[in-house]
Amino acid sequence: MIVAEAILGNVNTVSLNDRNTDALHLEWFETGKRVLRRSTAGGREIALRFLQESPLLQEGDILWMDEHIAITVTILPSLAIVITPATMADMAAICYEIGNKHLPLFLSGNQVLIPFEEPLFRWLEARGYAPVQEQRVLSNMLRSNVLPHNHNSGSSLFSKIMQLTSK
């Protein structure tokens, strides 16, 4: 069994020098796991042991290499809500509301992607944001540091964001 304890780079930035690749297929929600055991597309058993901190594996991350093979991450497409905000104010409102529900957010160009949930899809439709349901690779998850906040104050974070975007 192969044990990977660190991300060695990404195929977009590291030369593989004619090595063949063997894909480790992961669902989007598995990309943040610290400990995971799977088989690659080529049948190699691999154990991920990221003991220092949780990784946020990206498409093309290299988990292991020898002189012939590189094991790389492939994130499987999944059903997603895709929104293309028309304005920065819409972007702020959408991201705030989704973040307030503690759902993961992904960015792809100028689009916001969220793992599909029917109630959220209907809510976004009702608010006029024109969400679309598509199979997409959910990569580039936004990480955030949540600061303590008071829901009873007169000036919310949302109102401050809206004030900044309306100027």
mmCIF file of C-alpha atoms in Angstrom:
data_model
loop_
_atom_site.group_PDB
_atom_site.id
_atom_site.type_symbol
_atom_site.label_atom_id
_atom_site.label_comp_id
_atom_site.label_asym_id
_atom_site.label_seq_id
_atom_site.Cartn_x
_atom_site.Cartn_y
_atom_site.Cartn_z
ATOM 1 C CA MET A 1 0.000 0.000 0.000
ATOM 2 C CA ILE A 2 1.166 3.510 -0.865
ATOM 3 C CA VAL A 3 0.947 6.132 1.892
ATOM 4 C CA ALA A 4 0.649 9.813 0.936
ATOM 5 C CA GLU A 5 1.316 12.325 3.719
ATOM 6 C CA ALA A 6 1.745 15.502 1.674
ATOM 7 C CA ILE A 7 0.731 17.101 -1.605
ATOM 8 C CA LEU A 8 3.825 17.030 -3.831
ATOM 9 C CA GLY A 9 2.580 19.662 -6.257
ATOM 10 C CA ASN A 10 0.090 19.915 -9.085
ATOM 11 C CA VAL A 11 0.324 18.685 -12.675
ATOM 12 C CA ASN A 12 -0.159 22.300 -13.815
ATOM 13 C CA THR A 13 3.028 23.458 -12.070
ATOM 14 C CA VAL A 14 5.264 20.382 -11.699
ATOM 15 C CA SER A 15 6.890 18.567 -14.598
ATOM 16 C CA LEU A 16 6.070 14.854 -14.583
ATOM 17 C CA ASN A 17 9.059 14.062 -16.852
ATOM 18 C CA ASP A 18 7.282 11.423 -18.967
ATOM 19 C CA ARG A 19 5.731 9.663 -15.968
ATOM 20 C CA ASN A 20 2.376 8.017 -16.534
ATOM 21 C CA THR A 21 -0.450 9.214 -14.299
ATOM 22 C CA ASP A 22 -2.776 7.067 -12.242
ATOM 23 C CA ALA A 23 -5.920 8.882 -11.164
ATOM 24 C CA LEU A 24 -7.324 8.802 -7.663
ATOM 25 C CA HIS A 25 -11.018 9.558 -8.205
ATOM 26 C CA LEU A 26 -12.574 11.545 -5.356
ATOM 27 C CA GLU A 27 -15.964 13.109 -4.706
ATOM 28 C CA TRP A 28 -15.840 16.839 -3.879
ATOM 29 C CA PHE A 29 -16.622 16.183 -0.198
ATOM 30 C CA GLU A 30 -13.646 13.822 0.104
ATOM 31 C CA THR A 31 -11.098 16.491 -0.891
ATOM 32 C CA GLY A 32 -10.833 17.812 2.667
ATOM 33 C CA LYS A 33 -10.448 14.457 4.419
ATOM 34 C CA ARG A 34 -7.325 14.009 6.522
ATOM 35 C CA VAL A 35 -7.409 10.215 6.465
ATOM 36 C CA LEU A 36 -8.753 8.239 3.524
ATOM 37 C CA ARG A 37 -8.102 4.856 1.935
ATOM 38 C CA ARG A 38 -8.930 4.213 -1.723
ATOM 39 C CA SER A 39 -7.775 2.465 -4.871
ATOM 40 C CA THR A 40 -6.599 4.377 -7.910
ATOM 41 C CA ALA A 41 -7.978 3.870 -11.415
ATOM 42 C CA GLY A 42 -4.958 1.635 -12.039
ATOM 43 C CA GLY A 43 -5.733 -0.552 -9.012
ATOM 44 C CA ARG A 44 -3.059 0.780 -6.628
ATOM 45 C CA GLU A 45 -4.107 0.993 -2.989
ATOM 46 C CA ILE A 46 -3.338 4.380 -1.465
ATOM 47 C CA ALA A 47 -3.861 5.744 2.028
ATOM 48 C CA LEU A 48 -3.990 9.483 2.601
ATOM 49 C CA ARG A 49 -2.673 10.530 6.019
ATOM 50 C CA PHE A 50 -2.551 14.285 6.351
ATOM 51 C CA LEU A 51 -1.990 14.475 10.097
ATOM 52 C CA GLN A 52 -0.853 18.102 10.448
ATOM 53 C CA GLU A 53 -3.844 19.808 8.861
ATOM 54 C CA SER A 54 -6.734 19.037 6.561
ATOM 55 C CA PRO A 55 -5.785 19.384 2.923
ATOM 56 C CA LEU A 56 -8.043 20.899 0.350
ATOM 57 C CA LEU A 57 -7.112 18.674 -2.547
ATOM 58 C CA GLN A 58 -7.463 20.223 -5.988
ATOM 59 C CA GLU A 59 -7.838 18.713 -9.431
ATOM 60 C CA GLY A 60 -4.396 17.521 -10.574
ATOM 61 C CA ASP A 61 -2.694 17.454 -7.161
ATOM 62 C CA ILE A 62 0.163 14.962 -7.067
ATOM 63 C CA LEU A 63 -0.013 12.631 -4.067
ATOM 64 C CA TRP A 64 2.806 10.206 -4.842
ATOM 65 C CA MET A 65 5.491 9.687 -7.489
ATOM 66 C CA ASP A 66 8.208 7.251 -8.372
ATOM 67 C CA GLU A 67 10.328 7.207 -11.522
ATOM 68 C CA HIS A 68 7.472 5.772 -13.652
ATOM 69 C CA ILE A 69 4.105 6.735 -12.128
ATOM 70 C CA ALA A 70 2.482 9.790 -10.549
ATOM 71 C CA ILE A 71 -0.751 9.383 -8.596
ATOM 72 C CA THR A 72 -2.907 12.441 -9.171
ATOM 73 C CA VAL A 73 -6.276 13.661 -7.898
ATOM 74 C CA THR A 74 -9.267 13.650 -10.212
ATOM 75 C CA ILE A 75 -12.438 15.174 -8.758
ATOM 76 C CA LEU A 76 -15.573 13.506 -10.072
ATOM 77 C CA PRO A 77 -18.358 15.684 -11.481
ATOM 78 C CA SER A 78 -21.449 15.972 -9.305
ATOM 79 C CA LEU A 79 -24.826 17.642 -9.466
ATOM 80 C CA ALA A 80 -24.446 21.344 -8.700
ATOM 81 C CA ILE A 81 -26.326 24.606 -8.624
ATOM 82 C CA VAL A 82 -24.628 27.089 -10.963
ATOM 83 C CA ILE A 83 -25.289 30.805 -10.596
ATOM 84 C CA THR A 84 -23.820 33.610 -12.668
ATOM 85 C CA PRO A 85 -24.430 36.781 -10.629
ATOM 86 C CA ALA A 86 -25.295 39.813 -12.757
ATOM 87 C CA THR A 87 -23.726 42.350 -10.374
ATOM 88 C CA MET A 88 -21.285 42.481 -7.482
ATOM 89 C CA ALA A 89 -24.232 43.221 -5.183
ATOM 90 C CA ASP A 90 -25.868 39.972 -6.360
ATOM 91 C CA MET A 91 -22.577 38.126 -5.800
ATOM 92 C CA ALA A 92 -22.356 39.498 -2.246
ATOM 93 C CA ALA A 93 -25.984 38.650 -1.452
ATOM 94 C CA ILE A 94 -25.772 35.125 -2.915
ATOM 95 C CA CYS A 95 -22.502 34.280 -1.155
ATOM 96 C CA TYR A 96 -23.706 35.756 2.124
ATOM 97 C CA GLU A 97 -26.983 33.828 2.112
ATOM 98 C CA ILE A 98 -25.342 30.544 1.129
ATOM 99 C CA GLY A 99 -22.545 31.037 3.643
ATOM 100 C CA ASN A 100 -25.116 31.839 6.323
ATOM 101 C CA LYS A 101 -26.565 28.363 5.679
ATOM 102 C CA HIS A 102 -23.050 26.922 6.222
ATOM 103 C CA LEU A 103 -22.979 25.368 2.769
ATOM 104 C CA PRO A 104 -19.748 25.016 0.797
ATOM 105 C CA LEU A 105 -19.158 27.494 -2.024
ATOM 106 C CA PHE A 106 -17.050 26.975 -5.112
ATOM 107 C CA LEU A 107 -15.957 29.564 -7.641
ATOM 108 C CA SER A 108 -15.390 28.882 -11.323
ATOM 109 C CA GLY A 109 -14.608 32.062 -13.231
ATOM 110 C CA ASN A 110 -17.520 34.405 -12.601
ATOM 111 C CA GLN A 111 -19.843 31.598 -11.504
ATOM 112 C CA VAL A 112 -20.790 30.433 -8.023
ATOM 113 C CA LEU A 113 -21.244 26.670 -7.628
ATOM 114 C CA ILE A 114 -22.990 24.901 -4.751
ATOM 115 C CA PRO A 115 -23.641 21.169 -4.293
ATOM 116 C CA PHE A 116 -27.226 20.626 -5.400
ATOM 117 C CA GLU A 117 -30.011 20.948 -2.844
ATOM 118 C CA GLU A 118 -33.601 21.259 -4.035
ATOM 119 C CA PRO A 119 -34.764 23.748 -1.329
ATOM 120 C CA LEU A 120 -31.814 26.063 -1.996
ATOM 121 C CA PHE A 121 -32.374 25.806 -5.769
ATOM 122 C CA ARG A 122 -36.021 26.833 -5.335
ATOM 123 C CA TRP A 123 -35.067 29.666 -2.954
ATOM 124 C CA LEU A 124 -32.547 31.029 -5.485
ATOM 125 C CA GLU A 125 -35.162 30.791 -8.255
ATOM 126 C CA ALA A 126 -37.704 32.640 -6.105
ATOM 127 C CA ARG A 127 -35.166 35.428 -5.511
ATOM 128 C CA GLY A 128 -34.623 35.792 -9.273
ATOM 129 C CA TYR A 129 -30.984 34.632 -9.441
ATOM 130 C CA ALA A 130 -31.649 32.180 -12.339
ATOM 131 C CA PRO A 131 -29.842 29.111 -10.968
ATOM 132 C CA VAL A 132 -29.038 26.237 -13.330
ATOM 133 C CA GLN A 133 -28.672 22.568 -12.420
ATOM 134 C CA GLU A 134 -25.574 20.981 -14.027
ATOM 135 C CA GLN A 135 -23.037 18.206 -13.587
ATOM 136 C CA ARG A 136 -19.804 20.046 -12.645
ATOM 137 C CA VAL A 137 -16.458 19.363 -11.013
ATOM 138 C CA LEU A 138 -16.617 21.119 -7.647
ATOM 139 C CA SER A 139 -13.072 22.338 -7.148
ATOM 140 C CA ASN A 140 -11.669 25.554 -5.643
ATOM 141 C CA MET A 141 -13.832 25.505 -2.525
ATOM 142 C CA LEU A 142 -13.745 28.780 -0.653
ATOM 143 C CA ARG A 143 -12.253 28.521 2.803
ATOM 144 C CA SER A 144 -13.296 31.043 5.356
ATOM 145 C CA ASN A 145 -12.427 31.954 8.874
ATOM 146 C CA VAL A 146 -15.698 32.564 10.630
ATOM 147 C CA LEU A 147 -15.484 35.335 13.176
ATOM 148 C CA PRO A 148 -17.921 35.559 16.065
ATOM 149 C CA HIS A 149 -20.808 37.863 15.259
ATOM 150 C CA ASN A 150 -23.982 39.048 16.910
ATOM 151 C CA HIS A 151 -27.265 38.432 15.092
ATOM 152 C CA ASN A 152 -29.060 41.007 17.253
ATOM 153 C CA SER A 153 -26.963 44.072 16.400
ATOM 154 C CA GLY A 154 -28.419 46.852 14.317
ATOM 155 C CA SER A 155 -25.663 46.656 11.704
ATOM 156 C CA SER A 156 -25.125 43.198 10.237
ATOM 157 C CA LEU A 157 -22.213 42.008 8.143
ATOM 158 C CA PHE A 158 -24.644 41.651 5.247
ATOM 159 C CA SER A 159 -25.731 45.299 5.498
ATOM 160 C CA LYS A 160 -22.073 46.386 5.596
ATOM 161 C CA ILE A 161 -21.327 44.321 2.457
ATOM 162 C CA MET A 162 -24.367 45.778 0.706
ATOM 163 C CA GLN A 163 -23.233 49.311 1.632
ATOM 164 C CA LEU A 164 -19.794 48.642 0.139
ATOM 165 C CA THR A 165 -21.225 47.270 -3.114
ATOM 166 C CA SER A 166 -23.732 50.092 -3.597
ATOM 167 C CA LYS A 167 -21.070 52.824 -3.668
#
